[in-house]
mmCIF file of C-alpha atoms in Angstrom:
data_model
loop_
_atom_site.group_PDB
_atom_site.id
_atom_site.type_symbol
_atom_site.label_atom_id
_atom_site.label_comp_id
_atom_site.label_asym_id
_atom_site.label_seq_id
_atom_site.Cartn_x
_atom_site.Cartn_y
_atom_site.Cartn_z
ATOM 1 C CA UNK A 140 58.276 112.957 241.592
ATOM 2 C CA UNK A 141 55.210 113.409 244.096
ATOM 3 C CA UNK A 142 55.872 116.162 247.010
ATOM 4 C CA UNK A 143 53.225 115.509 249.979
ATOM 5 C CA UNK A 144 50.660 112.582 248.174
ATOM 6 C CA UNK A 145 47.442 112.151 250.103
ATOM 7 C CA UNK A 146 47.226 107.957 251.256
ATOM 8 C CA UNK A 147 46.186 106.407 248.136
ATOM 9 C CA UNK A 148 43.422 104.020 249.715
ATOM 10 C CA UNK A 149 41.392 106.536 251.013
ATOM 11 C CA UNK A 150 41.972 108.799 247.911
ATOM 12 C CA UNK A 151 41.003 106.309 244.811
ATOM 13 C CA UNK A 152 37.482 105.163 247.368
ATOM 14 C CA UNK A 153 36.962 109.496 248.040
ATOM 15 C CA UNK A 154 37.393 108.995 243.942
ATOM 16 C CA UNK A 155 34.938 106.716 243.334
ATOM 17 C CA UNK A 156 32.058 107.514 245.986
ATOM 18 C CA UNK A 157 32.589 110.987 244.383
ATOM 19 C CA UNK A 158 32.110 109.457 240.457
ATOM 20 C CA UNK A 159 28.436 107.479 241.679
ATOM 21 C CA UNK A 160 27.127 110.258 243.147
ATOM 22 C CA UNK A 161 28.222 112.995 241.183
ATOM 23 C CA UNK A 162 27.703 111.263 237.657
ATOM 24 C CA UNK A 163 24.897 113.068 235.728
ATOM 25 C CA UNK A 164 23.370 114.629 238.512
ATOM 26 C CA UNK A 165 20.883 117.123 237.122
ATOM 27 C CA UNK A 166 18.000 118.808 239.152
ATOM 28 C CA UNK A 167 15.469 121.507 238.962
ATOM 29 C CA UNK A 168 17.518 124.976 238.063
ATOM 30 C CA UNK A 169 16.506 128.018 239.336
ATOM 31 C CA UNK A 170 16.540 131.607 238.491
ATOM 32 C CA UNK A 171 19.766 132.837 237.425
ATOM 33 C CA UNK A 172 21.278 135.065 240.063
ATOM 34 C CA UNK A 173 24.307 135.743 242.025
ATOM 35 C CA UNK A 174 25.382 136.626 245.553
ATOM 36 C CA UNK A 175 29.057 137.481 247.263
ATOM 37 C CA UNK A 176 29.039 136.674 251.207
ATOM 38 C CA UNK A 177 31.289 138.989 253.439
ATOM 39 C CA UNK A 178 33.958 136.969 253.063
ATOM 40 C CA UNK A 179 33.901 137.579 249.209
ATOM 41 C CA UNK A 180 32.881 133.884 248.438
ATOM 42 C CA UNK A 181 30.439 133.619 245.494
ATOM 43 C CA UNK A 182 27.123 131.636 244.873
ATOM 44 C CA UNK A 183 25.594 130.879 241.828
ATOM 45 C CA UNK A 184 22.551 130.001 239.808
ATOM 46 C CA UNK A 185 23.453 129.737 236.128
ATOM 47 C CA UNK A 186 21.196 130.762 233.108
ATOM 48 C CA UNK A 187 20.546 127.848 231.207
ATOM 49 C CA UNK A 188 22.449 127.672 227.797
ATOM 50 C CA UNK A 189 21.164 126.182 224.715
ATOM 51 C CA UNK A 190 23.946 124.150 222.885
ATOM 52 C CA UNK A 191 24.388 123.186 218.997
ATOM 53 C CA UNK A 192 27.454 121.333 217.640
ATOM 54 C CA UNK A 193 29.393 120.771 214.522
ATOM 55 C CA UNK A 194 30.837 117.332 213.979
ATOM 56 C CA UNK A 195 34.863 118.287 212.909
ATOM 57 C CA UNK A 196 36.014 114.536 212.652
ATOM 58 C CA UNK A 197 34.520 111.161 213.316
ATOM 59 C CA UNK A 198 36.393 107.706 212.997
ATOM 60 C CA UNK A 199 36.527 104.840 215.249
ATOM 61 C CA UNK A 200 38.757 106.210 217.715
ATOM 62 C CA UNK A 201 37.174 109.379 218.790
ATOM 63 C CA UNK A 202 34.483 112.167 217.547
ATOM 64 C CA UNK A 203 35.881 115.656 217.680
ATOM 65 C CA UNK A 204 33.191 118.357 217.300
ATOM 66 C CA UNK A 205 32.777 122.586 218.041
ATOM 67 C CA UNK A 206 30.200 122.669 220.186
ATOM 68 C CA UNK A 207 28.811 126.186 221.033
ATOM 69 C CA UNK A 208 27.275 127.265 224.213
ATOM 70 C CA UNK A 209 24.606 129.741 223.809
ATOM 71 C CA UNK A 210 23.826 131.763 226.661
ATOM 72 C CA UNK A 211 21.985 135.225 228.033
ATOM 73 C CA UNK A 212 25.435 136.979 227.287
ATOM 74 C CA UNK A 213 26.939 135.544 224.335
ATOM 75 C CA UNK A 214 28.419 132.287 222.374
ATOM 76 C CA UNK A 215 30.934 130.777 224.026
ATOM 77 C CA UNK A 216 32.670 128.267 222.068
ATOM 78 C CA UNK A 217 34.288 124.916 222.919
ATOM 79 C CA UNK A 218 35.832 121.957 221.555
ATOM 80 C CA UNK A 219 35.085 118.556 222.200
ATOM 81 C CA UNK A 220 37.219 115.461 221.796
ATOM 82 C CA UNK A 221 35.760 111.575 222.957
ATOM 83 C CA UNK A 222 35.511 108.073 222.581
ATOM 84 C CA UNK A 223 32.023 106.885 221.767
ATOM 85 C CA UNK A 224 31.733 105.674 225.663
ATOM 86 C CA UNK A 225 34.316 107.823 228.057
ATOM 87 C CA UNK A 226 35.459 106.317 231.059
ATOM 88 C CA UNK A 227 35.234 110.024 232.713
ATOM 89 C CA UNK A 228 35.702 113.850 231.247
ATOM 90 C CA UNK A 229 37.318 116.575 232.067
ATOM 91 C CA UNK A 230 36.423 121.011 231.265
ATOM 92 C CA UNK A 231 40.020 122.226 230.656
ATOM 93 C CA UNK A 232 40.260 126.071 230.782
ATOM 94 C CA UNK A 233 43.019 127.522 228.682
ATOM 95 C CA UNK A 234 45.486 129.883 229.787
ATOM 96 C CA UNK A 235 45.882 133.440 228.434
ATOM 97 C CA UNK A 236 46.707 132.987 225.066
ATOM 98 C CA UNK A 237 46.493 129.521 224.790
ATOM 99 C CA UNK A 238 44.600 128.016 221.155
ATOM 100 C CA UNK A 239 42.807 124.952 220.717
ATOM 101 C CA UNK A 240 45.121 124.231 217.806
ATOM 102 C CA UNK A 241 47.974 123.720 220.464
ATOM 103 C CA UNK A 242 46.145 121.164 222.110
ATOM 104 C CA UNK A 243 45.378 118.804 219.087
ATOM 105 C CA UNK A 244 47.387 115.893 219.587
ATOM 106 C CA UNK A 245 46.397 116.510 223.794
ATOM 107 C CA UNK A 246 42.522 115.841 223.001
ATOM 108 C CA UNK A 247 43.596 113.262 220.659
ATOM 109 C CA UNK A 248 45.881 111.456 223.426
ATOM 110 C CA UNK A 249 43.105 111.696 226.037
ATOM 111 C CA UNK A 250 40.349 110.383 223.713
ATOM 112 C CA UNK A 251 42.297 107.319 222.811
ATOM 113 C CA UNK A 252 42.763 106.920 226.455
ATOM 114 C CA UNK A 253 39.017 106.542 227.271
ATOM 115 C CA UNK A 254 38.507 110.213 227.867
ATOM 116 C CA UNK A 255 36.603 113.146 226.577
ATOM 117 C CA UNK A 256 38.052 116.287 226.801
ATOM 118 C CA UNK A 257 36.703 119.566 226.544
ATOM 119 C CA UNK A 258 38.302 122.861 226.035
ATOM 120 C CA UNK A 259 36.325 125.973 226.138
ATOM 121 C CA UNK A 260 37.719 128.977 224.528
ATOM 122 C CA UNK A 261 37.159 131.318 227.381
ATOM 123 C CA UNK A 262 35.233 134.659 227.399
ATOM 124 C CA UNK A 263 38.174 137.039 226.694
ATOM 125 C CA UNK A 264 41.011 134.781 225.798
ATOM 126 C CA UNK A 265 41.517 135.570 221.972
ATOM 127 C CA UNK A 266 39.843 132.742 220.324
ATOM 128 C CA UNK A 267 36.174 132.559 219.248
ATOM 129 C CA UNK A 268 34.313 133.927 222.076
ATOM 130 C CA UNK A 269 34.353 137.331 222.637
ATOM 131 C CA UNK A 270 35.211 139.199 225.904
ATOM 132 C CA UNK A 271 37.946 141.151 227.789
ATOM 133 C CA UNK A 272 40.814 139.186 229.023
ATOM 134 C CA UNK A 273 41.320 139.355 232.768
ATOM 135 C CA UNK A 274 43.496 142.666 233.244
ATOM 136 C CA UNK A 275 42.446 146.203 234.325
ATOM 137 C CA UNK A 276 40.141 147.050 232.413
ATOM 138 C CA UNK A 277 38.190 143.735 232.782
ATOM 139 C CA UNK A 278 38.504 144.041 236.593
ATOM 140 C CA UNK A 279 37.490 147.548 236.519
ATOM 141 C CA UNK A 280 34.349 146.595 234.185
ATOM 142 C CA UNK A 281 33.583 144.171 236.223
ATOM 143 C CA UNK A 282 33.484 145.639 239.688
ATOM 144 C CA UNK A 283 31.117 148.445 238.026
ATOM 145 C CA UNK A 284 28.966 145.625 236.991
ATOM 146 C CA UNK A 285 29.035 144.388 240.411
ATOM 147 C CA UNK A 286 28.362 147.755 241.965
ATOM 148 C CA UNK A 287 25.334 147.535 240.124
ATOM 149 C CA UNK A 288 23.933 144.246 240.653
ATOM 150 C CA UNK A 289 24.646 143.040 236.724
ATOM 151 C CA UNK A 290 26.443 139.800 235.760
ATOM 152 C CA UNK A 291 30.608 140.399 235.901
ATOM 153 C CA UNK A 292 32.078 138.722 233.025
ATOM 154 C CA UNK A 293 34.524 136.805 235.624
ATOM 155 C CA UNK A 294 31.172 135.100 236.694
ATOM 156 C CA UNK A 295 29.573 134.574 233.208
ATOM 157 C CA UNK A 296 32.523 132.371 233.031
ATOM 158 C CA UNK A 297 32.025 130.447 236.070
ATOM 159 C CA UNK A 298 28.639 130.012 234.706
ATOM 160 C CA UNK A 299 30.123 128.722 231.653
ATOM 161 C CA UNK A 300 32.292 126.288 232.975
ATOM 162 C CA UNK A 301 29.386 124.969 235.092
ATOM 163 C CA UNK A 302 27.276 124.453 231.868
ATOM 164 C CA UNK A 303 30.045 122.648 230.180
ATOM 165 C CA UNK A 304 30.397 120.585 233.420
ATOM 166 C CA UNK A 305 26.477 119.471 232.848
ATOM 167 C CA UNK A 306 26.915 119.338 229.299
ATOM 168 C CA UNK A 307 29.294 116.417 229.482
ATOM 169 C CA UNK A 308 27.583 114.750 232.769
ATOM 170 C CA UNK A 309 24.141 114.503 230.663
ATOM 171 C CA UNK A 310 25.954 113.344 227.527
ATOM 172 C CA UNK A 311 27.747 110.715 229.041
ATOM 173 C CA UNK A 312 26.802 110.014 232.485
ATOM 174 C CA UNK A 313 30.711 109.808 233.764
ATOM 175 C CA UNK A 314 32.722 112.042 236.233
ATOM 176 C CA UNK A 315 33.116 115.645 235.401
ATOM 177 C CA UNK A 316 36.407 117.338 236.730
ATOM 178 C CA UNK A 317 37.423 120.991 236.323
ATOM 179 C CA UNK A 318 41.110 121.557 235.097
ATOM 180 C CA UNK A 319 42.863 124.552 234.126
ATOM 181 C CA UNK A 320 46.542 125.408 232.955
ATOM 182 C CA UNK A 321 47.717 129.030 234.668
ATOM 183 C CA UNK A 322 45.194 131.695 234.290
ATOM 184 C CA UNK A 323 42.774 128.684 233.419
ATOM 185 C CA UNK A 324 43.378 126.782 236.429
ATOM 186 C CA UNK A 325 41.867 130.273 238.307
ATOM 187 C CA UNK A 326 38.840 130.193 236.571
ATOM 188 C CA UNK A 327 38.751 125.968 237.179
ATOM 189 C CA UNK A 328 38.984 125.940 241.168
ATOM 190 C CA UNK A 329 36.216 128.665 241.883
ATOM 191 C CA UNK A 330 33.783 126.330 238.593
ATOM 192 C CA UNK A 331 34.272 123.039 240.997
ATOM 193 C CA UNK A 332 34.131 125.291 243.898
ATOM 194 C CA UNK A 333 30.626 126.806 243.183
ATOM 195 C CA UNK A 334 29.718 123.860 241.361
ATOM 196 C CA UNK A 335 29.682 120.459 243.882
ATOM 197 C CA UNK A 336 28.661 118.227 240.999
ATOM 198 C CA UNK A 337 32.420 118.606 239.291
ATOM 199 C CA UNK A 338 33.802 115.491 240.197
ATOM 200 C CA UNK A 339 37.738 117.316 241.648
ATOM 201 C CA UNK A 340 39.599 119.982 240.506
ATOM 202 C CA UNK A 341 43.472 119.703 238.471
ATOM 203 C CA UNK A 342 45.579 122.978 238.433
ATOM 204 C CA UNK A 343 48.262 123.001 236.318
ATOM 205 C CA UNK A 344 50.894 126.281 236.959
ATOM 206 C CA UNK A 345 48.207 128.064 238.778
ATOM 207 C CA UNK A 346 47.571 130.234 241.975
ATOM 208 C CA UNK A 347 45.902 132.885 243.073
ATOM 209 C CA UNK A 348 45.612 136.193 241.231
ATOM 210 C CA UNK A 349 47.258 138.643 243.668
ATOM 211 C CA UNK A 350 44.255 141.130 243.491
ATOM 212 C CA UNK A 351 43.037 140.491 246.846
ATOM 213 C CA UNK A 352 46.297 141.286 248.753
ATOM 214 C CA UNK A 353 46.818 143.909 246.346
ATOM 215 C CA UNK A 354 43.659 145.970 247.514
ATOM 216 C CA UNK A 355 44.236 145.097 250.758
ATOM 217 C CA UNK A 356 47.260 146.221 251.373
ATOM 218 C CA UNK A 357 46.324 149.796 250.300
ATOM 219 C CA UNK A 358 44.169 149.703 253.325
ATOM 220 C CA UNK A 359 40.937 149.589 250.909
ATOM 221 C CA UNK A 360 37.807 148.048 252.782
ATOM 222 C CA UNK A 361 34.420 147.234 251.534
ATOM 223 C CA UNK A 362 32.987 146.172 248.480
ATOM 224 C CA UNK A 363 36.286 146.431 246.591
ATOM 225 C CA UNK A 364 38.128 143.518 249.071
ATOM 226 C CA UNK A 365 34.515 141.843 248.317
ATOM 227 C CA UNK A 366 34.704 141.941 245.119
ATOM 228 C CA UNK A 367 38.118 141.081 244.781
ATOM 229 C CA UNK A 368 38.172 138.010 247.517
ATOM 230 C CA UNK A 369 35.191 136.636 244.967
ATOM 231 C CA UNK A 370 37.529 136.322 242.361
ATOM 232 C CA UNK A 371 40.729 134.673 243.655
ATOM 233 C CA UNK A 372 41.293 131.106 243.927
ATOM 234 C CA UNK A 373 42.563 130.740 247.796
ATOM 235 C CA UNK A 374 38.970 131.580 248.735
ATOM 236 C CA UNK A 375 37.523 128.749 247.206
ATOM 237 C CA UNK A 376 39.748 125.486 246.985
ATOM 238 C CA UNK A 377 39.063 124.478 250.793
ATOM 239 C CA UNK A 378 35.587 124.262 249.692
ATOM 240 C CA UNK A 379 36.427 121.681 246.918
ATOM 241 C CA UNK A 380 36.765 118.912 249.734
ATOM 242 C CA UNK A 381 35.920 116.056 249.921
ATOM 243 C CA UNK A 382 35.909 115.960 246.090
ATOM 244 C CA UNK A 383 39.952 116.028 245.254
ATOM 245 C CA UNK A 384 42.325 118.559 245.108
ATOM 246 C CA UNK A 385 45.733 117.774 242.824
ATOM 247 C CA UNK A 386 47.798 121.071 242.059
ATOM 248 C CA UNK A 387 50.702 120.362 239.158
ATOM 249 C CA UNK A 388 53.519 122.622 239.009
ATOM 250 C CA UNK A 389 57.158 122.786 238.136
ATOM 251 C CA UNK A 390 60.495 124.196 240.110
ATOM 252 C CA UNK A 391 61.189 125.369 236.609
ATOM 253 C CA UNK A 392 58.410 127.848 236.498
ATOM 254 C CA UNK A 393 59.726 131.212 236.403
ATOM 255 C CA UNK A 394 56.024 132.787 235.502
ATOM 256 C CA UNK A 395 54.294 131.991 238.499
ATOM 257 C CA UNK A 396 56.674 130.022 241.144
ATOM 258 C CA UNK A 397 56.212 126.359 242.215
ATOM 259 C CA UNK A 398 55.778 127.961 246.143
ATOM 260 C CA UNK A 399 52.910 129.925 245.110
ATOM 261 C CA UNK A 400 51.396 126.822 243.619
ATOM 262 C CA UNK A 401 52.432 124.981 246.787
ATOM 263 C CA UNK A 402 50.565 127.659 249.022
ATOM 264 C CA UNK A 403 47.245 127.189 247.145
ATOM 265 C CA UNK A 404 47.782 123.481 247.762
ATOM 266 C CA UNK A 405 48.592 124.045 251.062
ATOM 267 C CA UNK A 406 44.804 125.905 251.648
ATOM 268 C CA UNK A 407 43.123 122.870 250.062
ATOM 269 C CA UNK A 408 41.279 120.552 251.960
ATOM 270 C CA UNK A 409 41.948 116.383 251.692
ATOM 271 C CA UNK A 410 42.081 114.364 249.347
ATOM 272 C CA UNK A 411 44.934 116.285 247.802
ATOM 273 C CA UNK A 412 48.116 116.185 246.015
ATOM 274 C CA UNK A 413 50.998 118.246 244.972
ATOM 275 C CA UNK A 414 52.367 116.902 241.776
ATOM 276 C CA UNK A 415 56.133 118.081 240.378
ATOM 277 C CA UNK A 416 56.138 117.726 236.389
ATOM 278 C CA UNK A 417 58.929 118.247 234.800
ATOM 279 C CA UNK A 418 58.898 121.515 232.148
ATOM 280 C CA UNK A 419 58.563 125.102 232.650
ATOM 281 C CA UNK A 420 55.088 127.257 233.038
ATOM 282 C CA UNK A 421 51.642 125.337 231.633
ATOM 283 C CA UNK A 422 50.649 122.357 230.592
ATOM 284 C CA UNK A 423 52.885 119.878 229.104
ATOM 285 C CA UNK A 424 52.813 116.381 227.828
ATOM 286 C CA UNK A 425 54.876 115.580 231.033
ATOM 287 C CA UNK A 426 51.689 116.853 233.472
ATOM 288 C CA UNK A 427 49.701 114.636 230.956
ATOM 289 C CA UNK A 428 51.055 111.737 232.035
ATOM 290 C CA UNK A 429 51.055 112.050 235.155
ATOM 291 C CA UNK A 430 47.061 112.782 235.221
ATOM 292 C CA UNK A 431 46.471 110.321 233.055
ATOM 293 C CA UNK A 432 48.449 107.843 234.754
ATOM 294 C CA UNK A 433 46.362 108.727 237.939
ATOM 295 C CA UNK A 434 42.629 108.428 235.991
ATOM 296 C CA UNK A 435 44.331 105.089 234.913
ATOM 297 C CA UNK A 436 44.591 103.607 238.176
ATOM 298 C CA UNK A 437 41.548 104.758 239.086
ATOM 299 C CA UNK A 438 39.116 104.477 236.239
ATOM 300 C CA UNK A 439 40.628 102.074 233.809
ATOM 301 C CA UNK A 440 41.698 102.913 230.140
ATOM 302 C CA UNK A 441 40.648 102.121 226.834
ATOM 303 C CA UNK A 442 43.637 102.565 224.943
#
C-alpha cells in the first residue's frame, strides 16, 4: 500500500530527465577538502580512490566481483553484482551489522532484473573495512577531528559512497541512486545530497539520528550543533530535489517508528514517495519488490 504517492506523470519524466543528464557525468575533480556552513550542511570534494577487483562468479546471468576502493584513509571494500549491460545501479549502504552474505540471493534478484547492485561494507560496520561504528566514541572522534580541520570518518564515508556512485556511472554509463537500509539509509541521503550526480535517493527504515536535537536541547551552541546538524539526515533530503525522494518503512517497525520515517519524508522536497512494506525493521524482500517494481515501470527489465 502507497501512503501520499507523488503524480506518477510528472515523477517517471523528473526520472528520466534525471537518468540523461546524470548518466556518467564525470568532470575535472578538485582538491579534496571539506566545509560545514552555519547551518551544519556539508560540502565536499572527494580524494580520488584507486579501485582493483576480484572476479567472485561469472556466468551468463550476472558477474559478481569484490571490488576494493582504495583511498587516502583506507580500503574500503564492496561487492558488486550485474548483468553484462544494467538498465540502471544502485550504492546500497548496509545497516549496523548487516553482512554481504545476507544479501546474496538480493544482488542475485536485482542482477537478473537488469540491475547492478553494489553494497559497500561501510567504514565501521564489522565487515572488511575497518573503522568505528557510529556511536560515542565515533562521534566524539570525530568532532575532535573536526575541531581540527582533519577528515571525520562520518565524511570519509560520504566520500566513499560518492566514489562508488562514479565508479558505477563510468562503468556503465546508467543512473546511479543512493539507497540505504536503517543506519545505511543515513549515510545514503547526505551521499545523494552532497553528491547531485546520484540519480534519487531510497531509504529503507531510516531517519534521522537524534544527535542534533539531542545537543540542542542541552542548550549547547556552536560548533557542537554544527557539527552535529552536518551529520543528520533532515538537513540534507530537501536538497535531494528535483532528483527523487522514496522513503520505505513499515507500521511494524518497533526499532525506529514508521512516523519518524514519515517526518523525514515529510522534509523532502518533490518528486517523492512514502512507501508501506510489509515486515518489521530493514530491508526485506517485500521493500524489494516494491523498488523493483517501480525501476520496472520506469526503466524496463531484463529478466
Amino acid at each position: 500500500m502507497r501512503v501520499q504517492p507523488s503524480p506518477v506523470p510528472a515523477f517517471f519524466i523528473l526520472l528520466l530527465i534525471a537518468g540523461i543528464c546524470l548518466a556518467g557525468c564525470t568532470g575535472k575533480r578538485s582538491e579534496p577538502a571539506y566545509s560545514v556552513d552555519s547551518s551544519g550542511k556539508l560540502s565536499v570534494s572527494c580524494p580520488v580512490a584507486t579501485v582493483s577487483e576480484d572476479v567472485l562468479v561469472k556466468n551468463e546471468t550476472y558477474t559478481k566481483s569484490r571490488i576494493v576502493f582504495h583511498t587516502q584513509d583506507g580500503d574500503v571494500v564492496t561487492y558488486l553484482s550485474a548483468p553484462e549491460k544494467p538498465l540502471v545501479a544502485v550504492v546500497y549502504v548496509p545497516g549496523a551489522g548487516e553482512t554481504v552474505a545476507a544479501h546474496g540471493e538480493r544482488m542475485l534478484r536485482y542482477a537478473k532484473a537488469g540491475y547492478a547492485f553494489l553494497y559497500v561494507d561501510i567504514r565501521g560496520n564489522g565487515g572488511g573495512t575497518a573503522g568505528l561504528p557510529f556511536g560515542q566514541q565515533l562521534i566524539q572522534s570525530d568532532y575532535a577531528k573536526f575541531g581540527a580541520g582533519r577528515w571525520p570518518q562520518y565524511y570519509e564515508t560520504i566520500c566513499d559512497l560518492s566514489e562508488a556512485r562514479r565508479y558505477l556511472a563510468d562503468r556503465y554509463n546508467v543512473p546511479v541512486y543512493a539507497m540505504g537500509s536503517s543506519n545505511g539509509g543515513r549515510y545514503a541521503v547526505i551521499a545523494a545530497a552532497t553528491d547531485p550526480a546520484f540519480a534519487g535517493y531510497i531509504g529503507i527504515s531510516t531517519s534521522d539520528w537524534g544527535l542534533y536535537d539531542s545537543i540542542t536541547a542541552q542548550d549547547i551552541t556552536g560548533d557542537p550543533v554544527r557539527f552535529a546538524a552536518s551529520v543528520e539526515p533532515s538537513t540534507y533530503i530537501a536538497s535531494i530535489s528535483p532528483r527523487p525522494v522514496w522513503i520505505l518503512h513499515s507500521h511494524s517497525d518497533t526499532i525506529i517508528p514508521f512516523d519518524s520515517g514519515k517526518d523525514l519524508y515529510e522534509l523532502a522536497g518533490e518528486p517523492k514517495a512514502l512507501i508501506e512494506f510489509a515486515g518489521a525493521h530493514g530491508i526485506n524482500s517485500d521493500a524489494d519488490d516494491r523498488i523493483l517494481s517501480e525501476w520496472a515501470q520506469i526503466y524496463g527489465t531484463r529478466g
